[in-house]
Amino acid sequence: MASPVSSLQKAPAYHNLPTPEPDSPSLTRPRQPYRFSTLCATVDSPDADHKDQHGSSSVPIYQSATFKGVGNRYDYTRSGNPTRSHLEHHIAKISSAAHAFSVSSGMAALDIITRLLKPGTEVIAGDDLYGGTNRLLTYLRTHMGVTVHHVDTTKAESVIPYLQPGKTAMVLLESPTNPLLKIVDIAGISAHVKDKCEDAIVVVDNTMMSPYLQRPLEHGADIVYDSATKYLSGHHDLMAGVITCNRDDIAKEVAFLINSVGNALSPFDSFLLLRGMKTLAIRMDRQQSTAMLVAQILSKLGFATHYPGLPNHPGKEIHDRISDGYGAVLSFETGDKSLSERIVAATRLWGISVSFGCVNSLISMPCVMSHASIDPAVRAARGLPEDLIRLCVGIEDPADLLDDLRHALIEAGAITFAANDYIRIPNPISRAVEKLALGEPRTSPTHEPREWFVSAPGKVILFGEHAVVHGVTAVAASVDLRCYGLTSPRHDNKISVHFNDIDDYKHEWHIDDLPWDVVVPVPKGHEHPESLDIRVIDAIKTRALPPDSQMPPKAHAAAVAFLYLYMTMTYSGYRPSFHFLCRSTLPIGAGLGSSASFSVCIATALLILHQRIELPTVPPPTRGPAAPGDPGHIHLSHKGRRAIPPEIADETNRWAFVAEKVLHGNPSGVDNSVAVFGGALAYVRPGYGKRSGMDQIQGFRSLRFLLVDSKVPRDTKALVAGVARKKISEPEFVGQLLDAIQTISNEARRALADPELSRSALLSGLAALIDENHAHLVSLGVSHPSLESIRAMTAASPYRLSTKLTGAGGGGCAVTLVPDDFSDEALQTLISALEADGYRPYVTAVGGSGLGILSPYDPITVDEGDDVSPPLSPPASPGPGEEEDPLRPSIRRRFENVTVAELSQWASDRGKWLYV
C-alpha cells in the first residue's frame, strides 16, 4: 500500500496546467482602473520588502521603538516604521500624490509645513480659517518675523496685490472654509501664484473634503494637508495629520523636519488610521447625502444656510469644477446668539463637540468653541456671525437626525408647526436691536400695509444690434417710455395680478395652494444661483396655471416669471398678500425692452414686499443754527435723482435678470440693466477674447428720438439664425461688416461720453453713424420693407432726419434722431404722416432716469373727484382693546383706467419719485 506522501506526489498538478484561451473576444479587454472606494478598501504593499511573510490580510502593527541590525531600512521608529510606511503609501495612492507623510495631528502637519518658512518672508492666508490655524499664524507673526496677510480668498484676484517675488513664500488656503463654507478657486489662485511668484508654495488644508471629494494637488497646489483625526479616520479614536506633495525637494525637507522634530505618527495610530480609511468612501457617501437634506430643510425654513450643495451657494460653480461632492459640514445663522445657544442645548442625537468628520453627528457654535481663540473684533471684521451654528453630519439614519433637529428648533422657539408644515418664527427682538444699531427708523414704511408704485424705462439699442451676438460692442440707452407697477395690499391670504397691456390678463391664487413643496427659497442677502430652478418653473406651469395652450403666450410667460420670483424670494415663512397691477406706455413686443421693464417692476415690488430691501430714510431738512457753535445744516435737493442707493439697484437688477431668464431663457442682461440704471451703457458679450460685460457711459446727455413702431411682428430667433448662417457662408464679407459696426460703436461711445464735444458736433456725428450703421444692417439682411419705408419718410425733405432699425429688425421699431432745433410743428407733421401710413410713432427722450419708486414717506396724491378704490379684501378685525386702522386711499382704479396718453404725467403727479 502506498504511503499518503507518495499518493500526493502522484496526483496530477492541476495548478500547473495552462489556462485555456477565452472563447469570447470581450474577455480580452484591458482592466479598468479601480474606482476611489476600491482604492480605499484595498491596501497594497509599498514594495516587495513589505509583504507580510505570513500573508496577513491586515497590515501588522510593528509596535517597536527600535529595529536590530546595521544599515537596514528601519532602525528607529521616529525615523521610520513598516506600519507607517504602509499607511503613507496608501495615503499617497488615494491623494494623487508622489509622497505622503503622517504625523501626530493636523496642527502638527501645519507646524511641519510652516517650518519651511524663514524670517522676513510673507504668507498670504484666507480670512475664514480654522481657529488653530489662525493661532499658529499669529504666533509666527509675533515671534518668528513672518508677515501674514489675511485676504478674501473667495476672489482669486485678491491675492495678486500681496504677491511679492522674493518675499511671498507661502499661500495658505482652505476650501470650503471652516465654518462659513466659503469656496476658494484653488486652481485660479495657484495659477496667479505660479505666474507672479514661482518660488512660493501653495498649501491647502483639505480636511473638510478629504481626498475622496477633492484632491488639490490635481489643481496646482504644492502641499496638501489633512487633519486625519476627521474624515480619514472617521471614528474620533485617534489624533493624526497627513501631508502630501508631488515635488521631491519639498518631500525631502518635510521628511527631514518630521525626523528632526519627532512628531511622526505612532505604529498603533498608523494601524487605526489605515483601518478607518478603508471605509472613507462609504462613510462620506452617507454623510453628505444626509447633509444635503439638512441644508435644504434649513434653507427652506428661511435660515441663512452655508453649504456648497445648495444651488444659491456663492462659488458653487467653482466648487463643482474642482470637487467631487459637497462634504458633510454645514452652518446656518439664526439672527440671535441666545436662540442659537438654545438650539444647540436642545439637541439630543447631535453631540455638542468641537471637531467634525466622525461617524456621529456633532453640533457646535464656532465663536464659542472651535474659533473662540480668534479675537471677537477680528471675528466681526471677517464676517463670522456670533450666532452661527455648525453641523457636522454623521452616519445615523437621516430621519432620526432631522427629527432631532426639528424638535430642537421647536423647543428653542425658532420654528413652529402650522398648516401641516414647519415655519420659522420671526425674531423681532434681534431685528429691533439691529435697527437701533444701524440708526434705522423703528418703523419702516416697507412693512406697512400700503400701496407701492414703481416704474422702469424701456431701452433702445442705438448701435451694434445683431453684431453684439458676435462679440461686437452694443450701445444701449433708456427711453422715456415706461412700465408701471402698483401693489395694493390684500387681507385674505391671496395674491392676484392684472397685466393690463398683456391681453388684459387677470388671475388670483390662494397663497397656500402654490407649489411650495418644490421651492428652495433664496435667503435674504444671498444671490439667486446662475441657473433657474426648473422644478419650480415646471410646478408653476402644471399646478398654478392653466396649460399654456389655454393662455395667451405673453401672459403665460409673465405669470410664470411673477410667481417664480414671488416664491423664491419668500423666506422666514412670511408670504405677503397683495394685488399687482401693471401698465405700460411702451409698445409690447416692439424691441424696446418692454419685457425687461416689466421684469424690473415685478422684481422691485416683490423685493419691497418681501422686506428684502429697505429704502433709505429721509435726509434731515435744512435748518439754521440751534445754538452757539452749531453750524446748522443745508439739505441739497436732487429732485429724487440718485435717491435709490447702488446696493438696492444692484439687488433689483440681479432679480430682474432672473425674471428675464424665465421669460427668454438666455438674455444678455443689457435690457434689464438699462431699465434699472437708466442712462446709457456699452455691452460686450463674453466669450470673444475681449473684455466683456457692461460699462455705464458717464456724462451721457439726454437726446430726443422719434420711435416708430412698424406694427410688424418680429421673429428674433430666425433673424439671429439668419445672420449666423450668412457668417458661415460668407465669413469674410460678414467679418468686414462686424468690424465696421464695432468701429461705429467705438466712435459713438467716445462721442457720447465726451463732455468737451459740442452739442451740434455730437448730433451731426450721431446722425452720420446712424445712417452708416443702418446700411450695414441692411447688408446683413435684417431690415424690412416697413422699416425702409419709415426711413425714407423721415429722410425726405423737409425733414432730412437719420433713421435706423433697432433691436432684431425684420419689423419692430425704427429710431430717428431729432435735433434740438427741429421744430415741434415739423415733428407733428411727420408724426401725422407716419400715422396715416399705419405706423405708431412715439416722441421720447433717450438716456433718462432708470428705476423709480414713488416715495413712501409722503401720502400718495389722490386727485379731487377720483373714485378712491376700496380694498380688494377687508382687513382683519381688530382684537380686544385695539383700534381699527383707517383705510388708506387707493389709486388702483384710477391707475387701471387712465389713458395711455395721460399715464406718464398722471404717474408723475402722484408724488415725489425716487430714482437710481
JSON list of C-alpha atoms in Angstrom, two decimals, residues 700-777:
[
{"chain": "A", "resi": 700, "resn": "PHE", "atom": "CA", "xyz": [-24.33, 110.86, -21.27]},
{"chain": "A", "resi": 701, "resn": "ARG", "atom": "CA", "xyz": [-26.50, 113.77, -22.32]},
{"chain": "A", "resi": 702, "resn": "SER", "atom": "CA", "xyz": [-30.19, 113.18, -22.98]},
{"chain": "A", "resi": 703, "resn": "LEU", "atom": "CA", "xyz": [-31.20, 113.01, -26.64]},
{"chain": "A", "resi": 704, "resn": "ARG", "atom": "CA", "xyz": [-34.58, 113.34, -28.36]},
{"chain": "A", "resi": 705, "resn": "PHE", "atom": "CA", "xyz": [-35.70, 110.48, -30.57]},
{"chain": "A", "resi": 706, "resn": "LEU", "atom": "CA", "xyz": [-38.76, 109.54, -32.56]},
{"chain": "A", "resi": 707, "resn": "LEU", "atom": "CA", "xyz": [-39.54, 105.86, -32.10]},
{"chain": "A", "resi": 708, "resn": "VAL", "atom": "CA", "xyz": [-41.79, 104.39, -34.78]},
{"chain": "A", "resi": 709, "resn": "ASP", "atom": "CA", "xyz": [-43.46, 101.03, -34.24]},
{"chain": "A", "resi": 710, "resn": "SER", "atom": "CA", "xyz": [-43.94, 99.37, -37.62]},
{"chain": "A", "resi": 711, "resn": "LYS", "atom": "CA", "xyz": [-46.53, 97.03, -36.06]},
{"chain": "A", "resi": 712, "resn": "VAL", "atom": "CA", "xyz": [-44.86, 94.20, -37.99]},
{"chain": "A", "resi": 713, "resn": "PRO", "atom": "CA", "xyz": [-44.22, 91.20, -35.69]},
{"chain": "A", "resi": 714, "resn": "ARG", "atom": "CA", "xyz": [-40.58, 90.09, -35.40]},
{"chain": "A", "resi": 715, "resn": "ASP", "atom": "CA", "xyz": [-39.10, 86.59, -35.28]},
{"chain": "A", "resi": 716, "resn": "THR", "atom": "CA", "xyz": [-35.94, 87.39, -33.33]},
{"chain": "A", "resi": 717, "resn": "LYS", "atom": "CA", "xyz": [-34.60, 83.83, -33.26]},
{"chain": "A", "resi": 718, "resn": "ALA", "atom": "CA", "xyz": [-35.00, 83.42, -37.03]},
{"chain": "A", "resi": 719, "resn": "LEU", "atom": "CA", "xyz": [-33.29, 86.75, -37.72]},
{"chain": "A", "resi": 720, "resn": "VAL", "atom": "CA", "xyz": [-30.34, 85.95, -35.43]},
{"chain": "A", "resi": 721, "resn": "ALA", "atom": "CA", "xyz": [-30.04, 82.50, -37.00]},
{"chain": "A", "resi": 722, "resn": "GLY", "atom": "CA", "xyz": [-30.08, 84.05, -40.47]},
{"chain": "A", "resi": 723, "resn": "VAL", "atom": "CA", "xyz": [-27.10, 86.27, -39.64]},
{"chain": "A", "resi": 724, "resn": "ALA", "atom": "CA", "xyz": [-25.26, 83.27, -38.22]},
{"chain": "A", "resi": 725, "resn": "ARG", "atom": "CA", "xyz": [-25.84, 81.30, -41.44]},
{"chain": "A", "resi": 726, "resn": "LYS", "atom": "CA", "xyz": [-24.64, 84.25, -43.50]},
{"chain": "A", "resi": 727, "resn": "LYS", "atom": "CA", "xyz": [-21.50, 84.43, -41.39]},
{"chain": "A", "resi": 728, "resn": "ILE", "atom": "CA", "xyz": [-20.79, 80.76, -42.10]},
{"chain": "A", "resi": 729, "resn": "SER", "atom": "CA", "xyz": [-21.41, 81.04, -45.84]},
{"chain": "A", "resi": 730, "resn": "GLU", "atom": "CA", "xyz": [-19.73, 84.45, -46.32]},
{"chain": "A", "resi": 731, "resn": "PRO", "atom": "CA", "xyz": [-17.24, 84.74, -43.43]},
{"chain": "A", "resi": 732, "resn": "GLU", "atom": "CA", "xyz": [-15.03, 87.42, -44.98]},
{"chain": "A", "resi": 733, "resn": "PHE", "atom": "CA", "xyz": [-17.91, 89.69, -46.01]},
{"chain": "A", "resi": 734, "resn": "VAL", "atom": "CA", "xyz": [-19.74, 89.41, -42.69]},
{"chain": "A", "resi": 735, "resn": "GLY", "atom": "CA", "xyz": [-16.49, 89.80, -40.80]},
{"chain": "A", "resi": 736, "resn": "GLN", "atom": "CA", "xyz": [-15.87, 93.12, -42.54]},
{"chain": "A", "resi": 737, "resn": "LEU", "atom": "CA", "xyz": [-19.40, 94.28, -41.65]},
{"chain": "A", "resi": 738, "resn": "LEU", "atom": "CA", "xyz": [-18.92, 93.33, -38.00]},
{"chain": "A", "resi": 739, "resn": "ASP", "atom": "CA", "xyz": [-15.59, 95.17, -37.86]},
{"chain": "A", "resi": 740, "resn": "ALA", "atom": "CA", "xyz": [-17.26, 98.24, -39.37]},
{"chain": "A", "resi": 741, "resn": "ILE", "atom": "CA", "xyz": [-20.09, 98.13, -36.79]},
{"chain": "A", "resi": 742, "resn": "GLN", "atom": "CA", "xyz": [-17.52, 97.78, -33.98]},
{"chain": "A", "resi": 743, "resn": "THR", "atom": "CA", "xyz": [-15.85, 100.95, -35.26]},
{"chain": "A", "resi": 744, "resn": "ILE", "atom": "CA", "xyz": [-19.23, 102.73, -35.25]},
{"chain": "A", "resi": 745, "resn": "SER", "atom": "CA", "xyz": [-19.92, 101.64, -31.65]},
{"chain": "A", "resi": 746, "resn": "ASN", "atom": "CA", "xyz": [-16.47, 102.83, -30.56]},
{"chain": "A", "resi": 747, "resn": "GLU", "atom": "CA", "xyz": [-17.00, 106.21, -32.21]},
{"chain": "A", "resi": 748, "resn": "ALA", "atom": "CA", "xyz": [-20.46, 106.62, -30.69]},
{"chain": "A", "resi": 749, "resn": "ARG", "atom": "CA", "xyz": [-19.29, 105.59, -27.23]},
{"chain": "A", "resi": 750, "resn": "ARG", "atom": "CA", "xyz": [-16.47, 108.16, -27.25]},
{"chain": "A", "resi": 751, "resn": "ALA", "atom": "CA", "xyz": [-18.75, 110.89, -28.55]},
{"chain": "A", "resi": 752, "resn": "LEU", "atom": "CA", "xyz": [-21.49, 110.25, -26.01]},
{"chain": "A", "resi": 753, "resn": "ALA", "atom": "CA", "xyz": [-19.02, 110.30, -23.11]},
{"chain": "A", "resi": 754, "resn": "ASP", "atom": "CA", "xyz": [-17.00, 113.35, -24.27]},
{"chain": "A", "resi": 755, "resn": "PRO", "atom": "CA", "xyz": [-18.01, 116.41, -22.20]},
{"chain": "A", "resi": 756, "resn": "GLU", "atom": "CA", "xyz": [-15.90, 118.70, -24.40]},
{"chain": "A", "resi": 757, "resn": "LEU", "atom": "CA", "xyz": [-17.68, 117.77, -27.64]},
{"chain": "A", "resi": 758, "resn": "SER", "atom": "CA", "xyz": [-20.16, 120.47, -28.67]},
{"chain": "A", "resi": 759, "resn": "ARG", "atom": "CA", "xyz": [-23.85, 119.59, -28.84]},
{"chain": "A", "resi": 760, "resn": "SER", "atom": "CA", "xyz": [-24.05, 120.32, -32.57]},
{"chain": "A", "resi": 761, "resn": "ALA", "atom": "CA", "xyz": [-20.99, 118.19, -33.33]},
{"chain": "A", "resi": 762, "resn": "LEU", "atom": "CA", "xyz": [-22.43, 115.36, -31.23]},
{"chain": "A", "resi": 763, "resn": "LEU", "atom": "CA", "xyz": [-25.79, 115.42, -33.02]},
{"chain": "A", "resi": 764, "resn": "SER", "atom": "CA", "xyz": [-24.36, 115.64, -36.53]},
{"chain": "A", "resi": 765, "resn": "GLY", "atom": "CA", "xyz": [-21.88, 112.86, -35.75]},
{"chain": "A", "resi": 766, "resn": "LEU", "atom": "CA", "xyz": [-24.53, 110.58, -34.32]},
{"chain": "A", "resi": 767, "resn": "ALA", "atom": "CA", "xyz": [-26.76, 111.20, -37.36]},
{"chain": "A", "resi": 768, "resn": "ALA", "atom": "CA", "xyz": [-23.99, 110.08, -39.71]},
{"chain": "A", "resi": 769, "resn": "LEU", "atom": "CA", "xyz": [-23.23, 107.00, -37.56]},
{"chain": "A", "resi": 770, "resn": "ILE", "atom": "CA", "xyz": [-26.94, 106.08, -37.57]},
{"chain": "A", "resi": 771, "resn": "ASP", "atom": "CA", "xyz": [-27.06, 106.11, -41.37]},
{"chain": "A", "resi": 772, "resn": "GLU", "atom": "CA", "xyz": [-23.82, 104.13, -41.58]},
{"chain": "A", "resi": 773, "resn": "ASN", "atom": "CA", "xyz": [-24.96, 101.52, -39.04]},
{"chain": "A", "resi": 774, "resn": "HIS", "atom": "CA", "xyz": [-28.29, 101.01, -40.80]},
{"chain": "A", "resi": 775, "resn": "ALA", "atom": "CA", "xyz": [-26.57, 100.43, -44.14]},
{"chain": "A", "resi": 776, "resn": "HIS", "atom": "CA", "xyz": [-24.53, 97.60, -42.60]},
{"chain": "A", "resi": 777, "resn": "LEU", "atom": "CA", "xyz": [-27.66, 96.08, -41.03]}
]
